[in-house]
Coordinates of C-alpha atoms and ligand atoms in Angstrom, one line a residue:
X1 CA 200.8 156.9 96.1
X2 CA 201.2 154.0 98.8
X3 CA 202.7 154.3 102.5
X4 CA 205.8 151.6 104.2
X5 CA 206.8 150.8 107.8
X6 CA 209.2 153.6 107.8
X7 CA 207.3 156.1 106.4
X8 CA 207.9 156.3 103.2
X9 CA 205.5 156.6 100.5
X10 CA 205.4 153.9 97.8
X11 CA 203.3 155.3 95.1
X12 CA 200.2 153.7 93.8
X13 CA 200.3 152.1 90.2
X14 CA 197.4 152.8 88.0
X15 CA 197.0 149.2 87.9
X16 CA 196.3 148.8 91.9
X17 CA 194.7 152.1 92.1
X18 CA 191.4 149.8 89.9
X19 CA 191.3 147.2 92.0
X20 CA 191.0 149.2 95.5
X21 CA 188.1 151.2 93.5
X22 CA 186.9 147.9 92.1
X23 CA 187.4 146.3 96.0
X24 CA 185.4 149.4 97.3
X25 CA 183.1 149.2 95.2
X26 CA 182.0 144.7 95.1
X27 CA 182.4 146.0 99.0
X28 CA 179.6 148.2 98.6
X29 CA 177.6 145.6 96.4
X30 CA 178.1 142.9 98.8
X31 CA 176.8 145.2 101.8
X32 CA 174.1 145.9 99.8
X33 CA 173.1 142.2 98.7
X34 CA 173.8 141.8 101.9
X35 CA 170.2 144.1 102.9
X36 CA 168.7 142.4 100.1
X37 CA 169.0 139.2 101.2
X38 CA 167.8 140.6 105.0
X39 CA 165.1 142.2 103.6
X40 CA 164.3 139.0 101.7
X41 CA 164.7 136.7 104.7
X42 CA 162.5 138.8 106.8
X43 CA 160.3 139.4 104.3
X44 CA 160.1 135.2 104.1
X45 CA 159.9 134.4 108.0
X46 CA 156.8 136.6 108.0
X47 CA 155.5 135.1 104.4
X48 CA 156.3 131.2 106.7
X49 CA 154.8 132.9 109.3
X50 CA 151.1 133.7 108.0
X51 CA 151.4 130.5 105.5
X52 CA 151.0 128.9 109.3
X53 CA 148.4 130.7 111.0
X54 CA 146.5 130.4 107.3
X55 CA 147.1 127.0 107.5
X56 CA 145.9 126.5 111.0
X57 CA 142.7 129.2 110.2
X58 CA 141.8 126.0 107.0
X59 CA 142.2 123.3 109.6
X60 CA 140.3 124.6 112.4
X61 CA 137.2 126.4 110.0
X62 CA 137.8 122.5 108.0
X63 CA 137.1 120.9 111.1
X64 CA 134.4 123.5 112.5
X65 CA 132.6 122.5 108.7
X66 CA 132.9 118.3 109.3
X67 CA 131.2 119.4 113.4
X68 CA 128.5 120.9 111.3
X69 CA 128.0 118.4 108.7
X70 CA 127.5 115.9 111.2
X71 CA 125.4 118.3 113.5
X72 CA 122.9 119.2 110.7
X73 CA 122.9 114.7 109.8
X74 CA 121.9 114.8 113.7
X75 CA 119.1 117.2 112.8
X76 CA 118.1 115.7 110.1
X77 CA 117.9 111.9 111.6
X78 CA 116.0 113.9 114.6
X79 CA 113.5 115.2 112.4
X80 CA 112.8 112.0 110.9
X81 CA 112.8 110.4 114.0
X82 CA 110.4 112.8 115.1
X83 CA 108.2 112.5 112.0
X84 CA 107.9 109.1 112.5
X85 CA 106.8 109.2 116.1
X86 CA 104.6 112.1 115.4
X87 CA 102.7 109.1 112.8
X88 CA 103.1 107.0 115.0
X89 CA 101.8 108.6 117.8
X90 CA 98.7 109.9 115.7
X91 CA 98.6 106.1 115.2
X92 CA 98.2 105.7 118.7
X93 CA 95.5 107.6 120.0
X94 CA 93.2 106.7 116.6
X95 CA 93.6 103.2 118.0
X96 CA 92.8 104.3 121.7
X97 CA 89.7 106.7 120.0
X98 CA 89.0 103.6 118.5
X99 CA 87.0 105.4 115.5
X100 CA 87.3 103.6 112.0
X101 CA 90.0 105.7 110.3
X102 CA 88.7 107.5 106.8
X103 CA 91.6 108.9 104.2
X104 CA 90.0 110.9 101.6
X105 CA 91.7 110.9 97.7
X106 CA 90.4 113.4 95.0
X107 CA 91.9 111.8 91.2
X108 CA 92.8 114.2 88.8
X109 CA 90.6 115.4 85.8
X110 CA 90.7 112.9 83.0
X111 CA 91.4 113.7 79.7
X112 CA 88.0 113.5 78.4
X113 CA 86.6 116.3 81.4
X114 CA 89.2 118.5 80.4
X115 CA 86.5 120.5 79.3
X116 CA 84.7 120.7 82.7
X117 CA 87.6 122.5 84.3
X118 CA 87.0 126.3 84.4
X119 CA 84.5 126.4 87.8
X120 CA 87.1 124.5 90.8
X121 CA 84.7 122.3 92.2
X122 CA 86.7 120.8 95.1
X123 CA 89.1 123.3 97.0
X124 CA 91.7 122.4 99.4
X125 CA 92.0 124.5 102.5
X126 CA 95.5 125.4 103.4
X127 CA 95.2 126.7 107.1
X128 CA 97.5 125.3 109.2
X129 CA 94.6 123.2 111.3
X130 CA 93.5 121.5 107.8
X131 CA 96.5 121.8 105.9
X132 CA 97.0 118.0 104.6
X133 CA 93.4 116.8 106.0
X134 CA 90.7 119.6 104.5
X135 CA 88.4 119.3 100.8
X136 CA 86.0 121.2 100.1
X137 CA 83.6 120.9 98.0
X138 CA 81.6 123.8 96.2
X139 CA 78.1 123.8 95.6
X140 CA 76.8 126.6 94.4
X141 CA 79.9 128.8 95.3
X142 CA 79.8 128.6 98.6
X143 CA 81.7 125.4 100.0
X144 CA 81.5 123.2 102.3
X145 CA 84.4 121.4 104.2
X146 CA 85.5 118.3 105.9
X147 CA 88.0 116.8 107.6
X148 CA 89.6 114.1 107.6
X149 CA 92.8 111.7 109.0
X150 CA 94.4 112.3 106.0
X151 CA 93.8 114.4 102.2
X152 CA 95.7 113.2 99.3
X153 CA 95.3 115.7 96.2
X154 CA 95.4 115.0 92.5
X155 CA 98.6 115.0 92.1
X156 CA 98.9 112.6 94.8
X157 CA 101.4 109.8 93.3
X158 CA 100.0 105.9 94.6
X159 CA 103.6 105.5 96.6
X160 CA 102.5 108.4 98.8
X161 CA 99.0 106.8 99.1
X162 CA 100.7 103.4 100.5
X163 CA 103.1 105.9 102.5
X164 CA 100.6 106.8 104.4
X165 CA 99.1 103.2 105.2
X166 CA 102.2 100.8 105.3
X167 CA 102.5 101.3 108.5
X168 CA 98.9 100.1 109.6
X169 CA 99.2 97.0 107.0
X170 CA 102.7 96.0 108.8
X171 CA 100.9 95.4 112.0
X172 CA 99.3 92.5 110.2
X173 CA 102.3 90.9 111.3
X174 CA 102.5 91.7 115.0
X175 CA 98.5 90.0 114.8
X176 CA 96.3 92.8 114.2
X177 CA 92.9 91.9 112.0
X178 CA 93.4 95.0 109.9
X179 CA 91.1 96.5 107.2
X180 CA 91.4 98.8 104.1
X181 CA 88.0 99.9 101.7
X182 CA 87.8 102.1 99.3
X183 CA 84.6 103.4 99.0
X184 CA 83.3 106.4 96.4
X185 CA 81.1 107.1 92.9
X186 CA 81.1 104.9 90.3
X187 CA 84.1 106.3 88.0
X188 CA 86.1 107.6 91.3
X189 CA 89.1 105.7 91.3
X190 CA 88.9 102.8 94.1
X191 CA 89.9 100.4 91.5
X192 CA 93.0 102.4 90.7
X193 CA 93.8 103.3 94.6
X194 CA 93.5 99.3 95.9
X195 CA 95.0 97.8 92.6
X196 CA 96.0 100.1 90.0
X197 CA 98.4 98.8 87.1
X198 CA 99.9 96.3 89.3
X199 CA 103.1 95.2 87.1
X200 CA 104.2 99.2 87.2
X201 CA 106.5 100.4 89.1
X202 CA 104.8 104.0 89.6
X203 CA 101.5 102.8 89.7
X204 CA 100.9 99.5 91.3
X205 CA 98.6 100.3 94.0
X206 CA 97.9 99.1 97.7
X207 CA 97.1 95.4 97.4
X208 CA 100.2 94.9 95.5
X209 CA 101.9 96.9 97.6
X210 CA 100.8 95.8 101.3
X211 CA 101.8 92.7 100.0
X212 CA 105.5 93.9 98.9
X213 CA 106.4 95.1 101.8
X214 CA 104.7 92.4 103.8
X215 CA 106.8 89.7 102.3
X216 CA 110.1 91.9 102.6
X217 CA 109.3 92.1 106.0
X218 CA 109.0 88.6 106.4
X219 CA 111.8 88.0 105.6
X220 CA 113.2 90.5 107.8
X221 CA 112.0 89.5 110.6
X222 CA 113.5 85.8 109.6
X223 CA 116.3 87.7 110.8
X224 CA 115.2 87.6 114.5
X225 CA 114.0 84.5 114.8
X226 CA 109.8 84.8 113.1
X227 CA 108.5 82.2 110.8
X228 CA 105.2 83.1 108.9
X229 CA 102.9 81.3 106.9
X230 CA 100.5 82.9 104.8
X231 CA 97.7 82.3 102.7
X232 CA 95.1 84.0 100.2
X233 CA 91.9 83.9 99.2
X234 CA 90.1 86.6 97.0
X235 CA 85.9 86.6 96.7
X236 CA 83.6 88.8 95.1
X237 CA 80.0 90.1 95.8
X238 CA 77.9 90.1 92.8
X239 CA 74.7 90.5 92.6
X240 CA 74.0 89.6 96.3
X241 CA 76.5 86.3 95.4
X242 CA 79.6 85.1 96.6
X243 CA 81.8 84.0 93.9
X244 CA 84.7 82.2 94.6
X245 CA 87.7 84.6 92.4
X246 CA 90.8 81.5 93.0
X247 CA 87.8 78.3 92.2
X248 CA 89.3 76.3 89.0
X249 CA 85.8 75.8 88.7
X250 CA 84.5 79.3 86.2
X251 CA 80.7 79.1 87.4
X252 CA 81.5 78.7 91.8
X253 CA 78.8 80.7 92.8
X254 CA 75.6 80.3 95.4
X255 CA 73.7 80.8 92.8
X256 CA 74.7 77.9 90.2
X257 CA 75.5 75.8 92.2
X258 CA 72.1 75.0 93.6
X259 CA 73.6 74.4 97.1
X260 CA 72.6 77.0 100.1
X261 CA 75.5 75.7 102.1
X262 CA 78.5 77.0 99.4
X263 CA 80.1 80.2 100.8
X264 CA 78.5 80.6 104.1
X265 CA 79.5 83.6 105.9
X266 CA 80.4 82.3 109.0
X267 CA 82.3 84.5 112.4
X268 CA 83.8 82.6 115.1
X269 CA 84.3 83.7 118.7
X270 CA 87.6 85.3 118.3
X271 CA 85.6 87.6 116.1
X272 CA 87.4 86.0 112.3
X273 CA 85.4 85.0 109.1
X274 CA 85.6 82.2 107.4
X275 CA 83.5 81.5 104.1
X276 CA 82.8 77.7 103.6
X277 CA 84.3 76.3 100.3
X278 CA 86.4 79.2 99.7
X279 CA 89.4 78.7 98.4
X280 CA 92.6 79.5 100.2
X281 CA 96.2 79.3 98.6
X282 CA 99.5 79.2 100.9
X283 CA 101.7 82.2 99.0
X284 CA 104.9 82.2 99.5
X285 CA 106.1 85.5 98.0
X286 CA 104.5 88.8 96.0
X287 CA 104.9 87.2 93.1
X288 CA 102.6 84.3 93.8
X289 CA 100.1 86.3 95.4
X290 CA 100.5 88.8 92.0
X291 CA 100.0 85.4 89.5
X292 CA 97.0 85.1 92.0
X293 CA 95.5 88.6 91.7
X294 CA 96.2 88.5 87.9
X295 CA 94.0 85.5 87.6
X296 CA 91.4 87.2 89.7
X297 CA 91.5 89.9 87.7
X298 CA 90.2 88.5 84.5
X299 CA 87.3 86.6 86.5
X300 CA 86.2 90.2 88.0
X301 CA 83.0 90.9 86.8
X302 CA 84.1 94.3 84.9
X303 CA 81.5 96.1 82.5
X304 CA 81.7 99.6 80.6
X305 CA 79.4 102.7 82.0
X306 CA 78.8 105.9 80.7
X307 CA 80.3 106.7 83.4
X308 CA 83.2 104.1 83.4
X309 CA 85.0 101.7 81.0
X310 CA 86.3 99.8 83.1
X311 CA 83.8 99.8 86.0
X312 CA 83.9 97.4 88.5
X313 CA 80.8 95.7 89.1
X314 CA 81.0 93.4 91.9
X315 CA 83.2 94.0 95.6
X316 CA 86.0 92.5 95.8
X317 CA 87.9 91.0 98.9
X318 CA 91.4 90.0 99.4
X319 CA 92.2 88.4 102.4
X320 CA 96.4 86.9 103.5
X321 CA 96.0 85.3 106.6
X322 CA 99.5 85.6 108.3
X323 CA 100.4 82.9 111.4
X324 CA 103.6 83.8 113.0
X325 CA 105.4 81.6 115.7
X326 CA 108.6 82.6 117.8
X327 CA 110.3 79.3 118.5
X328 CA 112.5 81.5 120.4
X329 CA 109.8 83.7 122.2
X330 CA 107.5 80.9 122.4
X331 CA 105.1 83.2 120.7
X332 CA 102.5 82.9 117.6
X333 CA 100.6 85.3 116.6
X334 CA 97.7 85.7 114.1
X335 CA 96.5 88.5 112.0
X336 CA 94.3 89.4 108.8
X337 CA 94.7 91.8 106.2
X338 CA 91.3 92.5 104.6
X339 CA 92.0 94.7 101.1
X340 CA 88.5 95.6 99.4
X341 CA 87.7 98.0 96.5
X342 CA 83.9 98.2 96.8
X343 CA 81.6 98.6 93.6
X344 CA 81.4 103.0 93.2
X345 CA 78.2 103.7 94.3
X346 CA 75.8 105.5 91.0
X347 CA 72.2 107.2 90.2
X348 CA 70.2 105.1 88.2
X349 CA 69.4 107.8 85.8
X350 CA 73.2 108.9 85.1
X351 CA 74.2 105.7 84.7
X352 CA 71.7 104.7 82.0
X353 CA 71.6 101.3 82.2
X354 CA 69.3 98.9 81.5
X355 CA 69.1 95.3 81.6
X356 CA 71.8 93.6 83.3
X357 CA 73.6 96.4 84.0
X358 CA 70.9 97.7 85.8
X359 CA 70.3 95.0 87.8
X360 CA 73.7 95.1 88.6
X361 CA 73.9 98.4 89.4
X362 CA 70.8 98.0 91.9
X363 CA 72.2 95.6 93.6
X364 CA 75.2 98.0 93.9
X365 CA 73.1 100.8 95.3
X366 CA 71.2 98.2 97.3
X367 CA 74.1 96.5 99.2
X368 CA 75.9 99.8 100.0
X369 CA 72.5 101.8 101.5
X370 CA 73.1 98.9 103.7
X371 CA 76.9 99.7 105.1
X372 CA 74.7 103.2 105.0
X373 CA 72.4 101.8 107.2
X374 CA 75.1 99.8 109.5
X375 CA 77.1 103.1 109.2
X376 CA 73.7 104.5 111.0
X377 CA 73.4 102.9 113.4
X378 CA 76.9 102.2 114.9
X379 CA 77.1 105.5 114.9
X380 CA 74.5 106.8 116.7
X381 CA 75.6 103.5 119.2
X382 CA 71.9 102.1 118.5
X383 CA 72.0 98.6 120.0
X384 CA 71.3 95.9 116.5
X385 CA 73.5 96.9 114.3
X386 CA 71.6 95.5 110.5
X387 CA 74.9 93.9 109.3
X388 CA 72.6 90.5 108.3
X389 CA 71.4 92.6 106.1
X390 CA 73.4 92.4 103.1
X391 CA 76.4 90.6 102.4
X392 CA 79.2 92.6 102.0
X393 CA 77.7 94.0 105.3
X394 CA 77.9 90.5 107.1
X395 CA 81.3 90.1 105.6
X396 CA 82.7 93.1 107.1
X397 CA 81.1 93.0 110.7
X398 CA 84.5 92.4 112.3
X399 CA 86.0 95.0 110.5
X400 CA 82.4 98.0 111.4
X401 CA 81.7 96.6 114.5
X402 CA 84.8 94.2 115.5
X403 CA 88.4 95.1 117.1
X404 CA 90.4 95.1 113.7
X405 CA 92.4 98.5 112.5
X406 CA 89.7 100.0 110.0
X407 CA 90.5 102.6 107.2
X408 CA 87.9 104.2 105.1
X409 CA 89.7 105.6 101.3
X410 CA 87.3 107.7 100.2
X411 CA 87.7 108.5 96.9
X412 CA 86.0 111.6 94.6
X413 CA 86.3 113.0 91.7
X414 CA 86.7 116.5 90.9
X415 CA 84.7 117.2 87.9
X416 CA 81.4 119.8 88.1
X417 CA 79.2 117.8 87.1
X418 CA 80.0 114.8 90.0
X419 CA 79.0 117.8 92.4
X420 CA 76.6 116.0 93.7
X421 CA 78.0 112.4 94.9
X422 CA 81.1 113.6 96.0
X423 CA 78.9 115.2 98.6
X424 CA 77.0 112.3 99.2
X425 CA 80.4 110.6 99.4
X426 CA 82.1 112.8 102.2
X427 CA 78.9 113.2 104.2
X428 CA 78.5 109.5 105.1
X429 CA 82.9 109.5 105.0
X430 CA 82.3 112.0 107.9
X431 CA 79.7 109.4 109.0
X432 CA 82.1 106.2 109.2
X433 CA 85.1 108.8 110.6
X434 CA 82.4 109.4 114.0
X435 CA 81.7 105.1 113.9
X436 CA 83.9 104.3 117.0
X437 CA 84.6 100.3 116.6
X438 CA 86.4 98.8 119.7
X439 CA 89.8 98.8 120.3
X440 CA 92.2 96.8 117.9
X441 CA 93.4 93.6 119.6
X442 CA 96.0 91.4 118.5
X443 CA 95.7 88.2 118.4
X444 CA 98.7 86.3 120.0
X445 CA 99.5 84.2 122.3
X446 CA 102.6 81.8 124.3
X447 CA 103.0 78.9 121.5
X448 CA 103.3 76.3 124.2
X449 CA 100.2 77.6 126.4
X450 CA 97.7 77.5 123.4
X451 CA 98.7 76.4 120.7
X452 CA 96.5 77.0 117.9
X453 CA 94.4 80.0 117.7
X454 CA 90.9 79.3 116.1
X455 CA 91.1 81.0 112.5
X456 CA 90.1 79.7 109.4
Ligands
ATP501 N1 94.5 108.8 90.9 C1 94.2 109.1 89.5 N2 95.2 109.1 88.2 C2 95.5 108.8 87.4 N3 94.1 107.7 86.7 C3 92.8 108.0 87.8 C4 93.7 108.2 89.1 N4 92.2 107.5 90.1 C5 91.7 106.9 88.5 N5 92.4 107.1 87.8 C6 91.9 106.5 86.1 O1 89.9 107.1 86.3 C7 89.1 106.4 85.6 C8 88.3 105.7 86.8 O2 89.3 104.8 88.0 P1 88.5 103.7 88.5 O3 88.1 102.2 87.9 O4 90.2 103.4 89.1 O5 87.4 104.1 89.4 P2 86.1 102.8 90.3 O6 86.0 104.1 91.9 O7 86.9 101.8 90.8 O8 84.7 102.3 89.5 P3 83.8 101.6 89.3 O9 83.5 102.0 90.6 O10 83.0 102.1 88.1 O11 84.7 100.6 89.4 C9 90.5 104.9 85.3 O12 91.0 106.0 84.2 C10 91.6 105.0 86.3 O13 92.9 105.0 85.6
MG502 MG1 86.1 99.9 90.2

């Protein structure tokens, strides 16, 4: 029934009743859906809020990460700078001390020495103080310790060795006289260290690497107004005779020419060495020098001994003269780089030498013993230093007794059968390390005040 304005009631039709019921049902549904929508909207609002929060957090983390990365890079750069500074300071201290620096390099055991590897004759102490600088030779089960400026273990690469001498080499461009020489028993790795395999990327030695560095640095210094001229000479001392390795005349030596004045060694007041009649070649690139090095290597006296298939039977002296001028700074510098591969010491009984080889061995041993006489006299600060007793010591006089920056690399074999020789070499090296020479001096001048320094 449906009520009317005057109170009378009209009966509800079934159709109307159905509509009313449906309407009530839909109203309920709408209310429920509105509730659900409100809840969903609330949830969305909350999740929007948390997504903004997450995003902000992520951005903050990203920023922090970037900041930390920058700080890490800065810290790493500081460590590298610190290491460079430490090396520089170490070098400066060494220079101020004025002594000849010594690096020791132990070569790996060779394949034919494999059987000997059971007993270790060389060990490396691991204490903080001796790490990288100490070496022990084990004789009759007893370790005999030595300490040098640096010790390279058998696994050290040619590059690692070069990295340690690169600053020294570089200083030749600043006007210093630099001398690096390799000393050691025959077959201990001197030629490998100095020359290596010149064409090979990994195996090339100190000489080719030094030249590459010098020519690269020359290119960089050009931008600062420096112009450099370089000249190369190479000689060997074979049986107390100087041979010019760059001479086109094959038999060039004092012996064969009969001319006593040829290849006479002279030192001038500036401590520069001149060898008369020696071929001096102007060079403009490390490629040109490599070509000359190959030529010299072919002319060098090499022989086969029981101890070394390719034994150097002479002392090899490579000299690079560097002359730099900077017009803007009105400065000029004169540097010299001497790189020397000595012939190896060996005991006659062990070498099995006869004939020519015996004569060579005797000459090598004589000049090396003159070298040790000079070192002993220098170490004891004697008044008379017997530089003139051999061609080698006379030629090296400015490096041993002068104001050059000198480094000796003592090469050692790890073979137990070489223990006695290794001990001899290391004892000699320790003496060399104790030798005080003058503080290195740069050869530099104001270009227009003193136009040319005397040098050969
Ligand atoms: N660090 C090294 N790594 C690998 N092989 C090496 C190393 N040092 C030396 N050798 C090898 O040992 C052998 C002897 O080395 P090297 O000819 O350099 O000796 P040396 O001291 O110059 O001898 P010598 O006084 O008789 O001329 C060579 O076959 C060389 O290749
Ligand atoms: Mg050699």
